[in-house]
C-alpha cells in the first residue's frame, strides 16, 4: 500500500510537472524605441521586451527572439580642415581643425579629445601703400613723415608690416628762407 501511495504521488507530481511544461507563456511585450549610437556612447535597436520571461524580440508578436539589442559606439571619423587666412585686415580667417563626420563636432586634436566651439582665426594683412617723407616747404609749413596707409581700413602705420599704428603723419617744419644781408657800418658811434 505504501508502495502504491508513493507511486500515485509520483504520478500526480509528474502530471503537474508535465502540465506546467506544456503551459504556453503569454508575452506582455513592450516596445523599446531604437536609440542611435553616438561617437562616444552605444545605442540599441528597436525591439520588444517581455518582463515575464525577460526576453527580447524583434517583432511585436514575440516570435523572433534577439539576444543582443545593443549597438556599439560609432567613434569619431575625423577629417582635417585646413586653416584659411583672413583676406584682409578687416576679415578674419579660420584656424585648422578636425571635423567629425558622424557628430559634426569640431576638435583641435585628431583623437577628438578637445572639442572647440570657435574656428575663427586671425585677421589678414593690411593692404599697405608706402608714402615717403615730404619736408615742409618753409618754416611755417609742416611736411609729412614717412608712413604706410591701408587701403582697406584707412589706418596709418610707421612700419611696412602694419604693426605700429600712428594717428598723425605731420612732420617737421621746413627751413627758414633766409636772405643774407651785409652789415652796414654806422656813420659814428651813435648811428
mmCIF file of C-alpha atoms in Angstrom:
data_model
loop_
_atom_site.group_PDB
_atom_site.id
_atom_site.type_symbol
_atom_site.label_atom_id
_atom_site.label_comp_id
_atom_site.label_asym_id
_atom_site.label_seq_id
_atom_site.Cartn_x
_atom_site.Cartn_y
_atom_site.Cartn_z
ATOM 1 C CA UNK A 1 0.000 0.000 0.000
ATOM 2 C CA UNK A 2 2.812 2.349 0.823
ATOM 3 C CA UNK A 3 4.280 1.437 -2.490
ATOM 4 C CA UNK A 4 1.058 2.318 -4.321
ATOM 5 C CA UNK A 5 0.743 5.560 -2.420
ATOM 6 C CA UNK A 6 4.261 6.521 -3.300
ATOM 7 C CA UNK A 7 3.674 5.568 -6.946
ATOM 8 C CA UNK A 8 0.422 7.562 -7.056
ATOM 9 C CA UNK A 9 2.139 10.596 -5.563
ATOM 10 C CA UNK A 10 4.924 10.309 -8.119
ATOM 11 C CA UNK A 11 2.411 10.084 -10.965
ATOM 12 C CA UNK A 12 0.497 13.114 -9.690
ATOM 13 C CA UNK A 13 3.720 15.133 -9.331
ATOM 14 C CA UNK A 14 4.721 14.127 -12.868
ATOM 15 C CA UNK A 15 1.360 15.122 -14.259
ATOM 16 C CA UNK A 16 1.548 18.510 -12.552
ATOM 17 C CA UNK A 17 5.073 18.961 -13.847
ATOM 18 C CA UNK A 18 4.021 17.985 -17.392
ATOM 19 C CA UNK A 19 1.116 20.418 -17.277
ATOM 20 C CA UNK A 20 3.467 23.215 -16.241
ATOM 21 C CA UNK A 21 5.865 22.350 -19.093
ATOM 22 C CA UNK A 22 3.074 22.335 -21.647
ATOM 23 C CA UNK A 23 1.747 25.676 -20.418
ATOM 24 C CA UNK A 24 2.373 28.419 -23.020
ATOM 25 C CA UNK A 25 3.781 31.703 -21.716
ATOM 26 C CA UNK A 26 1.808 34.737 -22.777
ATOM 27 C CA UNK A 27 4.264 37.536 -23.545
ATOM 28 C CA UNK A 28 3.430 41.002 -22.334
ATOM 29 C CA UNK A 29 5.582 42.820 -24.880
ATOM 30 C CA UNK A 30 6.552 46.441 -24.523
ATOM 31 C CA UNK A 31 8.154 48.265 -27.429
ATOM 32 C CA UNK A 32 11.590 49.767 -26.806
ATOM 33 C CA UNK A 33 12.416 52.527 -29.276
ATOM 34 C CA UNK A 34 15.719 52.489 -31.112
ATOM 35 C CA UNK A 35 18.403 54.756 -29.671
ATOM 36 C CA UNK A 36 21.039 55.723 -32.210
ATOM 37 C CA UNK A 37 24.646 55.234 -31.223
ATOM 38 C CA UNK A 38 26.794 58.342 -30.988
ATOM 39 C CA UNK A 39 30.512 58.748 -31.380
ATOM 40 C CA UNK A 40 31.033 58.149 -27.661
ATOM 41 C CA UNK A 41 28.085 56.038 -26.499
ATOM 42 C CA UNK A 42 26.393 52.925 -27.810
ATOM 43 C CA UNK A 43 22.701 52.723 -28.596
ATOM 44 C CA UNK A 44 20.146 49.971 -29.181
ATOM 45 C CA UNK A 45 17.955 48.611 -31.949
ATOM 46 C CA UNK A 46 14.173 48.816 -31.800
ATOM 47 C CA UNK A 47 12.887 45.723 -30.004
ATOM 48 C CA UNK A 48 10.091 44.327 -27.847
ATOM 49 C CA UNK A 49 10.770 43.251 -24.266
ATOM 50 C CA UNK A 50 8.757 40.818 -22.145
ATOM 51 C CA UNK A 51 9.054 41.442 -18.397
ATOM 52 C CA UNK A 52 7.557 37.998 -17.684
ATOM 53 C CA UNK A 53 10.363 35.991 -19.294
ATOM 54 C CA UNK A 54 12.968 38.798 -19.632
ATOM 55 C CA UNK A 55 13.441 38.015 -23.305
ATOM 56 C CA UNK A 56 13.716 40.426 -26.223
ATOM 57 C CA UNK A 57 12.114 40.074 -29.643
ATOM 58 C CA UNK A 58 12.499 41.860 -32.949
ATOM 59 C CA UNK A 59 8.771 41.589 -33.729
ATOM 60 C CA UNK A 60 5.623 42.689 -31.903
ATOM 61 C CA UNK A 61 4.265 39.124 -31.780
ATOM 62 C CA UNK A 62 7.266 37.773 -29.876
ATOM 63 C CA UNK A 63 8.242 35.136 -32.433
ATOM 64 C CA UNK A 64 11.780 36.313 -33.360
ATOM 65 C CA UNK A 65 13.938 36.331 -30.256
ATOM 66 C CA UNK A 66 17.038 38.550 -30.285
ATOM 67 C CA UNK A 67 19.820 38.189 -27.772
ATOM 68 C CA UNK A 68 21.784 41.370 -28.481
ATOM 69 C CA UNK A 69 19.868 44.612 -28.759
ATOM 70 C CA UNK A 70 22.849 46.921 -28.073
ATOM 71 C CA UNK A 71 24.774 48.751 -30.790
ATOM 72 C CA UNK A 72 28.382 49.867 -30.413
ATOM 73 C CA UNK A 73 29.533 53.477 -30.194
ATOM 74 C CA UNK A 74 30.459 54.806 -33.625
ATOM 75 C CA UNK A 75 33.718 56.511 -32.686
ATOM 76 C CA UNK A 76 34.821 59.752 -34.291
ATOM 77 C CA UNK A 77 35.573 59.823 -38.005
ATOM 78 C CA UNK A 78 37.891 62.796 -38.349
ATOM 79 C CA UNK A 79 38.808 64.905 -41.347
ATOM 80 C CA UNK A 80 41.281 67.748 -41.116
ATOM 81 C CA UNK A 81 40.046 71.129 -42.330
ATOM 82 C CA UNK A 82 42.871 73.467 -43.347
ATOM 83 C CA UNK A 83 43.227 76.941 -41.906
ATOM 84 C CA UNK A 84 42.041 79.753 -44.136
ATOM 85 C CA UNK A 85 43.832 83.074 -43.694
ATOM 86 C CA UNK A 86 41.861 86.268 -43.357
ATOM 87 C CA UNK A 87 41.526 88.005 -46.718
ATOM 88 C CA UNK A 88 42.454 91.398 -45.314
ATOM 89 C CA UNK A 89 42.774 93.443 -42.139
ATOM 90 C CA UNK A 90 39.009 93.577 -41.584
ATOM 91 C CA UNK A 91 38.148 89.929 -42.220
ATOM 92 C CA UNK A 92 39.247 87.070 -40.003
ATOM 93 C CA UNK A 93 40.131 83.658 -41.372
ATOM 94 C CA UNK A 94 39.687 80.264 -39.744
ATOM 95 C CA UNK A 95 42.051 78.050 -37.815
ATOM 96 C CA UNK A 96 42.843 74.494 -38.878
ATOM 97 C CA UNK A 97 40.707 71.916 -37.045
ATOM 98 C CA UNK A 98 39.377 68.354 -37.138
ATOM 99 C CA UNK A 99 35.736 67.803 -38.084
ATOM 100 C CA UNK A 100 33.943 64.570 -37.155
ATOM 101 C CA UNK A 101 31.757 63.246 -39.994
ATOM 102 C CA UNK A 102 29.491 61.431 -37.536
ATOM 103 C CA UNK A 103 28.653 64.099 -34.953
ATOM 104 C CA UNK A 104 29.712 67.212 -36.907
ATOM 105 C CA UNK A 105 31.671 68.499 -33.901
ATOM 106 C CA UNK A 106 34.972 70.342 -34.237
ATOM 107 C CA UNK A 107 38.141 69.370 -32.378
ATOM 108 C CA UNK A 108 41.648 70.741 -32.008
ATOM 109 C CA UNK A 109 43.094 67.206 -31.973
ATOM 110 C CA UNK A 110 42.696 64.158 -34.203
ATOM 111 C CA UNK A 111 41.735 61.913 -31.267
ATOM 112 C CA UNK A 112 38.619 64.021 -30.618
ATOM 113 C CA UNK A 113 39.508 64.813 -27.013
ATOM 114 C CA UNK A 114 39.461 68.634 -27.183
ATOM 115 C CA UNK A 115 36.214 69.968 -28.618
ATOM 116 C CA UNK A 116 36.287 73.561 -29.823
ATOM 117 C CA UNK A 117 33.379 75.898 -30.343
ATOM 118 C CA UNK A 118 35.049 78.593 -32.417
ATOM 119 C CA UNK A 119 37.189 78.241 -35.501
ATOM 120 C CA UNK A 120 37.680 81.985 -36.006
ATOM 121 C CA UNK A 121 41.271 82.783 -36.865
ATOM 122 C CA UNK A 122 43.330 85.910 -37.247
ATOM 123 C CA UNK A 123 42.750 88.924 -39.412
ATOM 124 C CA UNK A 124 44.501 89.024 -42.743
ATOM 125 C CA UNK A 125 47.170 91.548 -43.663
ATOM 126 C CA UNK A 126 46.750 95.209 -44.360
ATOM 127 C CA UNK A 127 46.890 96.351 -47.973
ATOM 128 C CA UNK A 128 49.630 98.918 -47.413
ATOM 129 C CA UNK A 129 50.890 101.719 -49.658
ATOM 130 C CA UNK A 130 54.169 103.462 -48.876
ATOM 131 C CA UNK A 131 54.483 107.252 -48.657
ATOM 132 C CA UNK A 132 57.874 108.933 -48.484
ATOM 133 C CA UNK A 133 58.520 111.722 -46.045
ATOM 134 C CA UNK A 134 57.842 115.154 -47.506
ATOM 135 C CA UNK A 135 59.716 118.049 -45.920
ATOM 136 C CA UNK A 136 57.881 121.230 -45.042
ATOM 137 C CA UNK A 137 58.085 123.844 -47.765
ATOM 138 C CA UNK A 138 59.273 126.532 -45.372
ATOM 139 C CA UNK A 139 59.499 127.477 -41.710
ATOM 140 C CA UNK A 140 55.749 127.996 -41.497
ATOM 141 C CA UNK A 141 54.663 124.798 -43.275
ATOM 142 C CA UNK A 142 54.958 121.312 -41.835
ATOM 143 C CA UNK A 143 55.760 118.327 -44.020
ATOM 144 C CA UNK A 144 54.807 114.667 -43.529
ATOM 145 C CA UNK A 145 56.724 111.755 -42.102
ATOM 146 C CA UNK A 146 57.351 108.509 -43.956
ATOM 147 C CA UNK A 147 54.330 106.225 -43.415
ATOM 148 C CA UNK A 148 52.243 103.404 -44.819
ATOM 149 C CA UNK A 149 48.465 103.509 -45.093
ATOM 150 C CA UNK A 150 45.998 100.675 -45.603
ATOM 151 C CA UNK A 151 43.527 100.966 -48.473
ATOM 152 C CA UNK A 152 41.081 98.656 -46.649
ATOM 153 C CA UNK A 153 40.804 100.054 -43.124
ATOM 154 C CA UNK A 154 42.314 103.515 -43.695
ATOM 155 C CA UNK A 155 44.731 103.221 -40.765
ATOM 156 C CA UNK A 156 48.240 104.618 -40.973
ATOM 157 C CA UNK A 157 51.412 102.891 -39.762
ATOM 158 C CA UNK A 158 55.019 103.841 -39.124
ATOM 159 C CA UNK A 159 56.283 100.445 -40.367
ATOM 160 C CA UNK A 160 55.967 98.388 -43.541
ATOM 161 C CA UNK A 161 54.477 95.420 -41.631
ATOM 162 C CA UNK A 162 51.493 97.461 -40.429
ATOM 163 C CA UNK A 163 52.111 96.724 -36.748
ATOM 164 C CA UNK A 164 52.687 100.203 -35.293
ATOM 165 C CA UNK A 165 49.646 102.363 -35.871
ATOM 166 C CA UNK A 166 50.051 106.137 -35.877
ATOM 167 C CA UNK A 167 47.455 108.854 -35.668
ATOM 168 C CA UNK A 168 49.399 111.713 -37.217
ATOM 169 C CA UNK A 169 51.642 111.950 -40.236
ATOM 170 C CA UNK A 170 52.631 115.576 -39.609
ATOM 171 C CA UNK A 171 56.360 116.087 -39.964
ATOM 172 C CA UNK A 172 58.838 118.847 -39.269
ATOM 173 C CA UNK A 173 58.635 122.400 -40.406
ATOM 174 C CA UNK A 174 60.718 123.328 -43.380
ATOM 175 C CA UNK A 175 63.763 125.514 -43.195
ATOM 176 C CA UNK A 176 63.757 129.253 -42.884
ATOM 177 C CA UNK A 177 64.189 131.007 -46.166
ATOM 178 C CA UNK A 178 66.999 133.254 -45.069
ATOM 179 C CA UNK A 179 68.416 136.083 -47.075
ATOM 180 C CA UNK A 180 71.937 137.305 -46.338
ATOM 181 C CA UNK A 181 72.365 140.963 -45.545
ATOM 182 C CA UNK A 182 75.768 142.561 -45.226
ATOM 183 C CA UNK A 183 76.404 144.596 -42.178
ATOM 184 C CA UNK A 184 76.238 148.337 -42.766
ATOM 185 C CA UNK A 185 78.661 150.285 -40.591
ATOM 186 C CA UNK A 186 77.243 153.194 -38.735
ATOM 187 C CA UNK A 187 78.475 156.697 -39.513
ATOM 188 C CA UNK A 188 79.567 157.321 -35.991
ATOM 189 C CA UNK A 189 79.248 155.767 -32.594
ATOM 190 C CA UNK A 190 75.686 156.867 -32.196
ATOM 191 C CA UNK A 191 74.341 155.888 -35.550
#
